[in-house]
């Protein structure tokens, strides 16, 4: 059968209703896809930095997620779902590869998956029998999508559906490596970077860029957004417009290329927590929050008052995002776009407001930053299913492959989710970690490792300056707020879990031993 080609221009015509999406180059579309119309579509919605511990869906006292709760009435809900990392790079890489961070090695800021493992990604495994679409507003996640570029049919730029770009220099024409090119521009031209560059590569242009950025930081507020428009610090946007654009894409264009896999990774509710005016002040309650002293390796030292205030702003922002999600799902349902589609809702990591920290990506891995939501609605599902045993973001890849009838490779480190061929396993072990300051391809010597097993959570802190290697043990069933360290009390549990965790770390380091 002769293969049909579709040009970028043709696809843009088909996508005329997508509200300004600047789509990536189109690839060859096989007519065989028309013969697979009975295969289900897969839609994945990732809300960045959304902690399960802040969702009323999971019992949080503030009513933050009424629309997620409505969605859950006809979905599988996973109550004890964890990310393998505490920031975008490692969490997203694990979600898209089904591998631990110590395996895929995307452990640093702006990191990438080990090149030898790059084809072990969801899009490659799903195969070209599906039209594969991926969009993210998160530039670090887009580095990973760029690494998987040859396995994507459509990959729009991060600032699609956005309003104002902060940078003077956007390498839009460098479409093959646009994210890497962006960071090269950013590092060379300005001072807004996580790296300790004292001067930009070009003093004049860099200073101009910085001045413009600083001026624009306060220039995009309005009556509807008194705290400022939502921003990822590189462009501004409105959640309503972004989700509307994605919704129109799903309704108008993707059905012509069924079956399809759509991966949509939104920046919100990641900070800054710029909720709309209607949501500011909706939680004027006296929420009881357990006081916890600053951890010795915390990266910051925010006061308890500042942590409470930012927690409130974060909760307001989740409520704002929840309304837009509800509107998106309602529109998709009314259009019939979900008739043959699995809808997956999750996050890459959570958010922390305790022990001196606000946010994520620190050396701390407490449950607020690793416990994330996961909901899956199957086509035609009419009742809610709840699962309480531990599941992980490594499980998404094998489960999707099972759903679409593809083989599940034995090298995947995740398991099938309960309800989709897997069993609820109370004895399962899971190993979240953070080693963002450790070289990616050397033994992991400066890191925080976690072992989650049954009700227990064991931490191992190692290699941090001026802090001796140590362990902490918590019973999350009896002590969900992680207030009572049992490491020196429950000797039997502590010793067994310590041995298992250290054996796992040793095995992970075995292939990277220094010569």
CSV table of C-alpha atoms in Angstrom, one decimal:
chain,number,residue,atom,x,y,z
A,1,UNK,CA,0.0,0.0,0.0
A,2,UNK,CA,1.4,3.4,-0.9
A,3,UNK,CA,2.1,5.6,2.0
A,4,UNK,CA,0.4,9.0,2.2
A,5,UNK,CA,2.3,12.1,3.3
A,6,UNK,CA,0.8,15.2,4.9
A,7,UNK,CA,2.7,18.4,4.9
A,8,UNK,CA,3.1,20.8,7.8
A,9,UNK,CA,0.9,23.3,5.9
A,10,UNK,CA,-1.8,20.7,5.4
A,11,UNK,CA,-1.9,19.8,9.0
A,12,UNK,CA,-2.0,23.5,10.0
A,13,UNK,CA,-5.1,23.8,7.8
A,14,UNK,CA,-6.7,20.9,9.6
A,15,UNK,CA,-5.7,22.5,12.9
A,16,UNK,CA,-7.2,25.9,12.1
A,17,UNK,CA,-9.4,25.8,15.1
A,18,UNK,CA,-6.7,25.2,17.7
A,19,UNK,CA,-6.4,28.9,18.8
A,20,UNK,CA,-2.9,29.7,17.6
A,21,UNK,CA,-1.0,26.5,18.2
A,22,UNK,CA,2.4,26.6,16.5
A,23,UNK,CA,2.6,22.9,15.6
A,24,UNK,CA,5.8,21.0,15.0
A,25,UNK,CA,6.7,19.5,11.7
A,26,UNK,CA,4.3,16.8,10.5
A,27,UNK,CA,5.6,13.3,9.8
A,28,UNK,CA,4.5,10.5,7.5
A,29,UNK,CA,1.1,9.2,8.5
A,30,UNK,CA,0.3,5.6,7.6
A,31,UNK,CA,-3.1,4.8,6.1
A,32,UNK,CA,-2.9,1.7,8.2
A,33,UNK,CA,-4.1,3.8,11.1
A,34,UNK,CA,-7.5,4.0,9.5
A,35,UNK,CA,-7.7,0.2,9.8
A,36,UNK,CA,-7.1,0.5,13.6
A,37,UNK,CA,-10.0,2.8,14.4
A,38,UNK,CA,-11.2,0.3,16.9
A,39,UNK,CA,-8.1,0.8,19.1
A,40,UNK,CA,-8.7,3.3,21.9
A,41,UNK,CA,-7.2,6.7,22.0
A,42,UNK,CA,-5.1,7.7,25.0
A,43,UNK,CA,-5.2,11.2,26.5
A,44,UNK,CA,-2.7,12.1,29.3
A,45,UNK,CA,-3.2,15.3,31.3
A,46,UNK,CA,-0.2,16.2,33.6
A,47,UNK,CA,-0.6,19.1,36.0
A,48,UNK,CA,2.8,20.1,37.2
A,49,UNK,CA,3.6,20.1,40.9
A,50,UNK,CA,0.1,19.0,42.0
A,51,UNK,CA,0.4,17.2,45.3
A,52,UNK,CA,-2.2,14.6,46.2
A,53,UNK,CA,-1.9,15.8,49.8
A,54,UNK,CA,-3.6,19.1,48.7
A,55,UNK,CA,-6.6,17.6,46.9
A,56,UNK,CA,-10.0,17.4,48.5
A,57,UNK,CA,-10.4,14.3,46.2
A,58,UNK,CA,-8.0,12.6,48.7
A,59,UNK,CA,-9.5,14.1,51.9
A,60,UNK,CA,-7.8,17.5,52.1
A,61,UNK,CA,-9.9,19.7,54.3
A,62,UNK,CA,-10.1,22.6,51.8
A,63,UNK,CA,-12.5,22.0,48.9
A,64,UNK,CA,-9.8,22.4,46.2
A,65,UNK,CA,-10.9,19.9,43.6
A,66,UNK,CA,-14.7,19.5,43.1
A,67,UNK,CA,-14.3,18.9,39.4
A,68,UNK,CA,-11.7,16.2,39.9
A,69,UNK,CA,-14.1,14.6,42.3
A,70,UNK,CA,-16.8,14.7,39.7
A,71,UNK,CA,-14.4,13.2,37.1
A,72,UNK,CA,-13.5,10.5,39.7
A,73,UNK,CA,-17.2,9.3,39.9
A,74,UNK,CA,-16.6,7.4,36.7
A,75,UNK,CA,-12.8,6.7,37.0
A,76,UNK,CA,-10.3,4.5,38.7
A,77,UNK,CA,-8.7,6.4,41.5
A,78,UNK,CA,-5.3,5.6,42.9
A,79,UNK,CA,-5.0,6.9,46.5
A,80,UNK,CA,-1.4,5.9,47.2
A,81,UNK,CA,0.4,6.9,44.0
A,82,UNK,CA,4.0,8.1,44.1
A,83,UNK,CA,6.5,9.8,41.8
A,84,UNK,CA,10.1,8.5,41.6
A,85,UNK,CA,11.4,12.1,41.9
A,86,UNK,CA,10.7,15.4,43.4
A,87,UNK,CA,11.2,17.7,40.4
A,88,UNK,CA,10.2,17.7,36.8
A,89,UNK,CA,13.2,16.1,35.1
A,90,UNK,CA,13.4,12.9,37.1
A,91,UNK,CA,9.7,12.6,37.7
A,92,UNK,CA,8.7,13.1,34.1
A,93,UNK,CA,11.5,10.9,32.8
A,94,UNK,CA,10.3,8.0,35.0
A,95,UNK,CA,6.7,8.6,34.0
A,96,UNK,CA,7.6,8.4,30.3
A,97,UNK,CA,10.1,5.5,30.4
A,98,UNK,CA,8.9,3.3,33.2
A,99,UNK,CA,12.4,3.4,34.7
A,100,UNK,CA,13.9,4.6,38.0
A,101,UNK,CA,16.0,7.7,37.9
A,102,UNK,CA,19.1,5.7,38.8
A,103,UNK,CA,18.4,3.7,35.6
A,104,UNK,CA,17.5,6.4,33.1
A,105,UNK,CA,20.0,8.9,34.7
A,106,UNK,CA,17.9,12.1,34.0
A,107,UNK,CA,18.7,13.2,37.6
A,108,UNK,CA,20.0,16.7,37.1
A,109,UNK,CA,18.3,20.0,36.3
A,110,UNK,CA,17.7,20.1,32.5
A,111,UNK,CA,18.9,16.5,32.5
A,112,UNK,CA,18.3,13.9,29.7
A,113,UNK,CA,17.8,10.2,29.6
A,114,UNK,CA,20.9,8.1,29.0
A,115,UNK,CA,21.3,8.0,25.2
A,116,UNK,CA,21.5,4.2,25.1
A,117,UNK,CA,18.0,4.1,26.7
A,118,UNK,CA,16.4,7.0,24.7
A,119,UNK,CA,14.2,4.6,22.7
A,120,UNK,CA,12.7,3.2,25.9
A,121,UNK,CA,10.0,5.8,26.0
A,122,UNK,CA,6.3,5.6,25.9
A,123,UNK,CA,6.0,7.1,22.4
A,124,UNK,CA,8.4,4.7,20.8
A,125,UNK,CA,6.8,1.7,22.6
A,126,UNK,CA,3.3,2.7,21.5
A,127,UNK,CA,4.7,2.7,17.9
A,128,UNK,CA,3.7,4.5,14.7
A,129,UNK,CA,0.4,2.7,14.6
A,130,UNK,CA,-0.7,5.6,16.8
A,131,UNK,CA,-0.5,9.3,16.0
A,132,UNK,CA,1.7,10.6,18.9
A,133,UNK,CA,1.2,14.1,20.0
A,134,UNK,CA,3.1,15.7,22.9
A,135,UNK,CA,2.9,19.3,24.3
A,136,UNK,CA,4.3,20.7,27.5
A,137,UNK,CA,4.6,24.2,28.9
A,138,UNK,CA,7.5,23.1,31.0
A,139,UNK,CA,10.9,23.7,29.3
A,140,UNK,CA,12.6,20.9,31.3
A,141,UNK,CA,10.0,18.4,30.3
A,142,UNK,CA,10.4,19.7,26.7
A,143,UNK,CA,14.0,18.7,26.8
A,144,UNK,CA,12.9,15.1,27.3
A,145,UNK,CA,10.3,15.4,24.5
A,146,UNK,CA,13.0,16.8,22.2
A,147,UNK,CA,15.1,13.8,23.0
A,148,UNK,CA,12.1,11.6,22.0
A,149,UNK,CA,11.5,13.7,18.9
A,150,UNK,CA,11.8,11.0,16.3
A,151,UNK,CA,9.0,9.1,18.1
A,152,UNK,CA,6.6,12.0,18.0
A,153,UNK,CA,4.3,13.0,15.1
A,154,UNK,CA,3.5,16.4,16.5
A,155,UNK,CA,5.4,18.4,19.1
A,156,UNK,CA,4.3,22.1,19.4
A,157,UNK,CA,6.5,24.7,21.1
A,158,UNK,CA,6.1,25.3,24.8
A,159,UNK,CA,4.7,28.8,24.3
A,160,UNK,CA,1.8,27.6,22.1
A,161,UNK,CA,-1.5,29.2,23.3
A,162,UNK,CA,0.6,31.7,25.4
A,163,UNK,CA,0.5,35.5,25.3
A,164,UNK,CA,3.8,37.2,26.1
A,165,UNK,CA,7.3,35.8,25.8
A,166,UNK,CA,9.7,37.3,28.3
A,167,UNK,CA,12.9,36.6,26.4
A,168,UNK,CA,14.1,38.9,23.5
A,169,UNK,CA,15.5,35.8,21.9
A,170,UNK,CA,13.3,32.8,21.1
A,171,UNK,CA,15.0,30.3,18.8
A,172,UNK,CA,11.7,29.5,17.0
A,173,UNK,CA,13.4,28.5,13.8
A,174,UNK,CA,15.7,25.9,15.4
A,175,UNK,CA,12.8,23.4,15.5
A,176,UNK,CA,14.9,20.3,15.5
A,177,UNK,CA,16.6,21.2,18.8
A,178,UNK,CA,14.6,24.2,20.0
A,179,UNK,CA,14.7,23.5,23.7
A,180,UNK,CA,18.5,22.9,23.8
A,181,UNK,CA,18.9,26.0,21.7
A,182,UNK,CA,16.7,28.0,24.0
A,183,UNK,CA,18.9,27.2,27.0
A,184,UNK,CA,22.0,28.0,25.1
A,185,UNK,CA,20.5,31.5,24.3
A,186,UNK,CA,19.4,31.9,27.9
A,187,UNK,CA,22.7,30.9,29.5
A,188,UNK,CA,24.7,33.1,27.1
A,189,UNK,CA,22.5,36.2,27.1
A,190,UNK,CA,21.1,36.8,30.5
A,191,UNK,CA,21.5,36.4,34.3
A,192,UNK,CA,18.2,34.6,35.0
A,193,UNK,CA,19.7,31.2,35.4
A,194,UNK,CA,20.1,28.6,38.1
A,195,UNK,CA,23.8,28.3,37.2
A,196,UNK,CA,26.4,30.6,38.9
A,197,UNK,CA,27.4,32.6,35.8
A,198,UNK,CA,28.6,36.0,37.1
A,199,UNK,CA,28.2,37.7,33.7
A,200,UNK,CA,26.3,37.0,30.5
A,201,UNK,CA,28.2,36.0,27.3
A,202,UNK,CA,27.4,39.4,25.8
A,203,UNK,CA,27.4,42.2,28.4
A,204,UNK,CA,25.3,44.6,26.4
A,205,UNK,CA,22.7,42.2,25.0
A,206,UNK,CA,22.6,40.3,28.2
A,207,UNK,CA,22.0,43.4,30.3
A,208,UNK,CA,19.3,44.5,27.9
A,209,UNK,CA,17.7,41.0,28.2
A,210,UNK,CA,17.9,41.1,32.0
A,211,UNK,CA,16.4,44.7,32.2
A,212,UNK,CA,13.5,43.7,30.0
A,213,UNK,CA,12.9,40.6,32.0
A,214,UNK,CA,12.9,42.4,35.3
A,215,UNK,CA,10.6,45.1,34.0
A,216,UNK,CA,8.2,42.5,32.6
A,217,UNK,CA,8.1,40.6,35.9
A,218,UNK,CA,5.7,43.2,37.2
A,219,UNK,CA,4.0,44.2,34.0
A,220,UNK,CA,1.4,41.5,33.4
A,221,UNK,CA,-1.2,41.9,36.1
A,222,UNK,CA,-4.8,42.8,35.5
A,223,UNK,CA,-8.1,43.0,37.2
A,224,UNK,CA,-8.6,39.3,36.7
A,225,UNK,CA,-5.1,38.5,37.7
A,226,UNK,CA,-4.1,40.9,40.5
A,227,UNK,CA,-1.0,38.7,41.4
A,228,UNK,CA,0.0,38.6,37.7
A,229,UNK,CA,-0.7,36.3,34.9
A,230,UNK,CA,0.4,32.7,35.3
A,231,UNK,CA,4.0,32.3,34.1
A,232,UNK,CA,6.8,29.8,33.9
A,233,UNK,CA,9.2,32.8,34.0
A,234,UNK,CA,9.8,32.6,30.2
A,235,UNK,CA,6.2,33.3,28.9
A,236,UNK,CA,2.8,34.3,30.3
A,237,UNK,CA,-0.5,32.6,29.7
A,238,UNK,CA,-4.0,32.0,30.9
A,239,UNK,CA,-5.0,28.5,31.9
A,240,UNK,CA,-8.4,29.0,30.2
A,241,UNK,CA,-6.8,29.8,26.9
A,242,UNK,CA,-4.2,27.0,27.1
A,243,UNK,CA,-6.8,24.3,28.0
A,244,UNK,CA,-9.2,25.6,25.4
A,245,UNK,CA,-6.5,25.3,22.8
A,246,UNK,CA,-5.7,21.8,23.8
A,247,UNK,CA,-9.4,20.9,23.9
A,248,UNK,CA,-10.0,22.2,20.4
A,249,UNK,CA,-7.0,20.2,19.2
A,250,UNK,CA,-8.4,17.0,20.7
A,251,UNK,CA,-11.9,17.7,19.3
A,252,UNK,CA,-11.1,19.0,15.8
A,253,UNK,CA,-7.8,17.6,14.6
A,254,UNK,CA,-6.6,14.5,16.3
A,255,UNK,CA,-9.7,12.4,15.5
A,256,UNK,CA,-8.7,12.6,11.9
A,257,UNK,CA,-5.6,10.6,12.8
A,258,UNK,CA,-7.1,8.0,15.1
A,259,UNK,CA,-5.9,6.1,17.0
A,260,UNK,CA,-3.8,8.7,18.8
A,261,UNK,CA,-1.9,9.2,22.0
A,262,UNK,CA,-2.0,12.8,23.4
A,263,UNK,CA,0.4,13.9,26.1
A,264,UNK,CA,-0.4,17.3,27.6
A,265,UNK,CA,1.9,18.6,30.4
A,266,UNK,CA,0.6,21.9,31.8
A,267,UNK,CA,2.7,24.2,34.0
A,268,UNK,CA,-0.1,25.0,36.5
A,269,UNK,CA,-0.4,24.7,39.5
A,270,UNK,CA,3.4,25.1,39.6
A,271,UNK,CA,4.5,28.3,41.2
A,272,UNK,CA,4.2,31.2,41.1
A,273,UNK,CA,0.7,30.6,42.4
A,274,UNK,CA,-1.1,33.3,40.3
A,275,UNK,CA,-4.8,32.4,40.7
A,276,UNK,CA,-7.5,34.4,39.2
A,277,UNK,CA,-9.3,37.1,41.3
A,278,UNK,CA,-12.3,34.9,41.8
A,279,UNK,CA,-10.2,32.3,43.7
A,280,UNK,CA,-8.1,34.7,45.9
A,281,UNK,CA,-9.3,34.5,49.4
A,282,UNK,CA,-11.7,31.6,49.0
A,283,UNK,CA,-10.0,29.7,51.9
A,284,UNK,CA,-10.4,32.0,54.8
A,285,UNK,CA,-10.2,29.2,57.3
A,286,UNK,CA,-8.0,28.3,60.2
A,287,UNK,CA,-6.4,25.2,58.6
A,288,UNK,CA,-4.6,23.2,61.2
A,289,UNK,CA,-1.0,22.6,60.1
A,290,UNK,CA,1.5,20.6,62.1
A,291,UNK,CA,4.6,22.7,63.0
A,292,UNK,CA,7.8,21.0,61.8
A,293,UNK,CA,11.3,22.4,62.5
A,294,UNK,CA,13.6,23.2,59.6
A,295,UNK,CA,15.5,20.2,58.3
A,296,UNK,CA,19.3,20.5,58.5
A,297,UNK,CA,19.7,20.0,54.7
A,298,UNK,CA,16.7,22.1,53.6
A,299,UNK,CA,17.7,24.5,50.9
A,300,UNK,CA,15.7,27.4,52.4
A,301,UNK,CA,14.5,28.6,55.8
A,302,UNK,CA,11.1,30.0,55.3
A,303,UNK,CA,9.1,31.0,58.4
A,304,UNK,CA,6.0,29.0,59.4
A,305,UNK,CA,3.9,32.1,58.6
A,306,UNK,CA,5.3,32.3,55.0
A,307,UNK,CA,4.7,28.6,54.5
A,308,UNK,CA,1.1,28.9,55.6
A,309,UNK,CA,0.6,31.9,53.3
A,310,UNK,CA,2.1,30.1,50.3
A,311,UNK,CA,0.1,27.0,51.1
A,312,UNK,CA,-3.1,29.0,51.0
A,313,UNK,CA,-2.1,30.6,47.6
A,314,UNK,CA,-1.2,27.2,46.3
A,315,UNK,CA,-4.6,25.8,47.3
A,316,UNK,CA,-6.3,28.7,45.7
A,317,UNK,CA,-4.4,28.0,42.5
A,318,UNK,CA,-5.3,24.3,42.5
A,319,UNK,CA,-9.0,25.3,42.8
A,320,UNK,CA,-8.6,27.7,39.9
A,321,UNK,CA,-6.9,24.9,37.7
A,322,UNK,CA,-9.6,22.4,38.8
A,323,UNK,CA,-12.3,24.6,37.4
A,324,UNK,CA,-10.5,24.8,34.0
A,325,UNK,CA,-10.0,21.0,34.0
A,326,UNK,CA,-13.7,20.5,34.7
A,327,UNK,CA,-14.6,22.8,31.8
A,328,UNK,CA,-12.1,20.9,29.5
A,329,UNK,CA,-13.6,17.5,30.3
A,330,UNK,CA,-17.2,18.8,29.9
A,331,UNK,CA,-16.4,20.2,26.5
A,332,UNK,CA,-14.7,17.0,25.4
A,333,UNK,CA,-17.6,14.9,26.6
A,334,UNK,CA,-20.2,17.0,24.9
A,335,UNK,CA,-18.3,16.9,21.6
A,336,UNK,CA,-18.0,13.1,21.7
A,337,UNK,CA,-14.2,13.2,21.7
A,338,UNK,CA,-14.0,10.9,24.7
A,339,UNK,CA,-16.2,8.2,23.3
A,340,UNK,CA,-13.2,5.9,22.5
A,341,UNK,CA,-10.6,7.5,24.7
A,342,UNK,CA,-8.9,6.6,28.0
A,343,UNK,CA,-8.3,9.8,30.0
A,344,UNK,CA,-5.4,9.8,32.5
A,345,UNK,CA,-4.9,12.6,35.0
A,346,UNK,CA,-1.7,12.8,37.0
A,347,UNK,CA,1.3,15.0,38.0
A,348,UNK,CA,5.1,14.8,37.8
A,349,UNK,CA,5.7,15.6,41.5
A,350,UNK,CA,4.1,17.4,44.4
A,351,UNK,CA,4.8,20.5,46.5
A,352,UNK,CA,6.3,21.0,50.0
A,353,UNK,CA,5.4,23.6,52.6
A,354,UNK,CA,7.2,22.4,55.7
A,355,UNK,CA,10.6,22.0,57.3
A,356,UNK,CA,11.9,25.3,56.0
A,357,UNK,CA,10.9,24.6,52.4
A,358,UNK,CA,8.4,26.0,49.9
A,359,UNK,CA,8.2,24.2,46.6
A,360,UNK,CA,10.2,21.2,45.5
A,361,UNK,CA,13.5,20.0,44.0
A,362,UNK,CA,15.3,20.2,47.3
A,363,UNK,CA,17.1,17.4,49.0
A,364,UNK,CA,13.9,16.4,50.8
A,365,UNK,CA,11.5,13.7,49.7
A,366,UNK,CA,8.7,13.8,52.2
A,367,UNK,CA,5.3,12.6,51.1
A,368,UNK,CA,3.8,16.0,50.1
A,369,UNK,CA,6.3,16.2,47.3
A,370,UNK,CA,6.2,12.6,46.1
A,371,UNK,CA,2.6,11.6,46.6
A,372,UNK,CA,0.8,12.6,43.4
A,373,UNK,CA,-2.7,12.0,41.9
A,374,UNK,CA,-3.6,9.4,39.4
A,375,UNK,CA,-7.1,8.9,37.9
A,376,UNK,CA,-7.9,6.9,34.8
A,377,UNK,CA,-11.3,6.9,33.0
A,378,UNK,CA,-11.9,4.1,30.5
A,379,UNK,CA,-14.3,4.6,27.6
A,380,UNK,CA,-17.8,4.2,28.7
A,381,UNK,CA,-16.9,3.8,32.4
A,382,UNK,CA,-19.9,4.4,34.6
A,383,UNK,CA,-18.7,3.7,38.1
A,384,UNK,CA,-15.8,4.6,40.4
A,385,UNK,CA,-13.1,2.2,41.4
A,386,UNK,CA,-10.8,3.0,44.3
A,387,UNK,CA,-7.4,1.4,44.8
A,388,UNK,CA,-5.4,2.0,48.0
A,389,UNK,CA,-2.3,-0.1,47.7
A,390,UNK,CA,0.9,1.7,46.6
A,391,UNK,CA,1.3,2.5,42.8
A,392,UNK,CA,4.0,4.4,41.1
A,393,UNK,CA,4.5,6.6,38.1
A,394,UNK,CA,6.7,3.9,36.6
A,395,UNK,CA,3.5,1.9,36.2
A,396,UNK,CA,2.0,4.2,33.5
A,397,UNK,CA,4.0,2.9,30.6
A,398,UNK,CA,3.3,-0.8,31.0
A,399,UNK,CA,-0.4,-0.1,31.8
A,400,UNK,CA,-0.8,1.9,28.6
A,401,UNK,CA,0.9,-0.8,26.5
A,402,UNK,CA,-1.5,-3.3,28.1
A,403,UNK,CA,-4.5,-1.1,27.3
A,404,UNK,CA,-3.7,-0.8,23.6
A,405,UNK,CA,-2.7,-4.5,23.2
A,406,UNK,CA,1.1,-4.0,22.8
A,407,UNK,CA,3.7,-6.3,24.3
A,408,UNK,CA,5.0,-5.2,27.7
A,409,UNK,CA,8.8,-5.4,27.7
A,410,UNK,CA,10.5,-7.2,30.6
A,411,UNK,CA,13.0,-4.4,31.2
A,412,UNK,CA,10.3,-2.0,32.4
A,413,UNK,CA,10.7,-1.4,36.1
A,414,UNK,CA,7.0,-0.5,36.7
A,415,UNK,CA,4.1,-2.9,37.1
A,416,UNK,CA,0.6,-3.1,35.6
A,417,UNK,CA,-1.8,-1.0,37.6
A,418,UNK,CA,-4.6,-2.7,39.6
A,419,UNK,CA,-7.7,-2.7,37.5
A,420,UNK,CA,-5.7,-3.0,34.3
A,421,UNK,CA,-4.1,-6.5,34.8
A,422,UNK,CA,-2.1,-5.8,37.9
A,423,UNK,CA,-2.7,-6.8,41.5
A,424,UNK,CA,-2.9,-4.8,44.7
A,425,UNK,CA,0.4,-5.6,46.4
A,426,UNK,CA,0.8,-4.5,50.0
A,427,UNK,CA,4.4,-5.8,50.1
A,428,UNK,CA,5.7,-3.8,47.1
A,429,UNK,CA,8.9,-1.8,47.4
A,430,UNK,CA,9.4,1.5,45.6
A,431,UNK,CA,12.6,3.7,45.6
A,432,UNK,CA,12.1,7.5,44.9
A,433,UNK,CA,15.3,9.5,44.9
A,434,UNK,CA,16.9,12.9,44.3
A,435,UNK,CA,20.5,13.4,43.3
A,436,UNK,CA,20.4,16.6,41.4
A,437,UNK,CA,23.9,17.7,42.4
A,438,UNK,CA,25.4,14.3,41.6
A,439,UNK,CA,27.1,13.8,38.2
A,440,UNK,CA,24.6,11.8,36.1
A,441,UNK,CA,27.0,9.1,35.1
A,442,UNK,CA,29.0,8.5,38.2
A,443,UNK,CA,28.1,6.6,41.4
A,444,UNK,CA,25.3,8.2,43.4
A,445,UNK,CA,27.2,9.6,46.4
A,446,UNK,CA,25.3,12.8,47.2
A,447,UNK,CA,21.6,12.0,47.3
A,448,UNK,CA,18.5,11.3,49.2
A,449,UNK,CA,17.0,7.8,48.7
A,450,UNK,CA,13.6,6.5,49.8
A,451,UNK,CA,12.2,3.1,50.4
A,452,UNK,CA,8.4,3.0,50.5
A,453,UNK,CA,7.0,-0.4,51.5
A,454,UNK,CA,3.7,-1.2,53.1
A,455,UNK,CA,3.0,1.5,55.7
A,456,UNK,CA,6.6,2.5,56.0
A,457,UNK,CA,8.8,5.2,54.5
A,458,UNK,CA,12.6,5.1,55.0
A,459,UNK,CA,14.9,7.9,54.1
A,460,UNK,CA,18.7,7.7,53.6
A,461,UNK,CA,20.5,11.1,53.4
A,462,UNK,CA,24.1,10.7,52.1
A,463,UNK,CA,26.9,12.9,51.0
A,464,UNK,CA,25.6,16.3,52.1
A,465,UNK,CA,28.2,18.8,53.3
A,466,UNK,CA,28.3,19.2,57.1
A,467,UNK,CA,25.6,16.6,57.6
A,468,UNK,CA,26.5,13.0,58.6
A,469,UNK,CA,24.8,10.2,56.7
A,470,UNK,CA,21.6,9.4,58.4
A,471,UNK,CA,18.2,7.6,58.2
A,472,UNK,CA,14.6,8.5,59.1
A,473,UNK,CA,11.7,6.0,59.3
A,474,UNK,CA,8.0,6.9,59.4
A,475,UNK,CA,4.8,4.9,59.6
A,476,UNK,CA,2.6,6.7,57.0
A,477,UNK,CA,-0.5,4.9,58.1
A,478,UNK,CA,-0.3,5.9,61.8
A,479,UNK,CA,1.7,9.1,61.2
A,480,UNK,CA,0.8,10.5,57.8
A,481,UNK,CA,2.4,13.9,58.6
A,482,UNK,CA,5.8,12.3,59.3
A,483,UNK,CA,6.1,13.7,62.8
A,484,UNK,CA,7.6,10.7,64.6
A,485,UNK,CA,10.9,9.3,63.4
A,486,UNK,CA,10.9,5.5,64.3
A,487,UNK,CA,14.4,4.7,63.1
A,488,UNK,CA,15.8,4.2,66.6
A,489,UNK,CA,12.5,2.9,68.0
A,490,UNK,CA,11.4,0.2,65.6
A,491,UNK,CA,14.7,-1.6,65.3
A,492,UNK,CA,13.5,-4.7,63.4
A,493,UNK,CA,11.7,-2.7,60.7
A,494,UNK,CA,14.5,-0.2,60.5
A,495,UNK,CA,17.2,-2.8,60.0
A,496,UNK,CA,15.3,-4.8,57.4
A,497,UNK,CA,14.4,-1.7,55.3
A,498,UNK,CA,17.9,-0.3,55.7
A,499,UNK,CA,19.4,-3.4,54.3
A,500,UNK,CA,17.0,-3.5,51.4
A,501,UNK,CA,17.5,0.1,50.5
A,502,UNK,CA,21.3,0.0,50.7
A,503,UNK,CA,21.4,-3.2,48.6
A,504,UNK,CA,19.3,-1.4,46.0
A,505,UNK,CA,21.6,1.7,46.0
A,506,UNK,CA,24.6,-0.6,45.7
A,507,UNK,CA,23.1,-2.4,42.7
A,508,UNK,CA,22.2,1.0,41.0
A,509,UNK,CA,25.9,2.1,41.5
A,510,UNK,CA,27.4,-1.1,40.3
A,511,UNK,CA,27.5,0.0,36.6
A,512,UNK,CA,29.0,3.3,37.5
A,513,UNK,CA,31.9,2.4,39.8
A,514,UNK,CA,34.8,4.7,39.5
A,515,UNK,CA,37.8,3.1,37.8
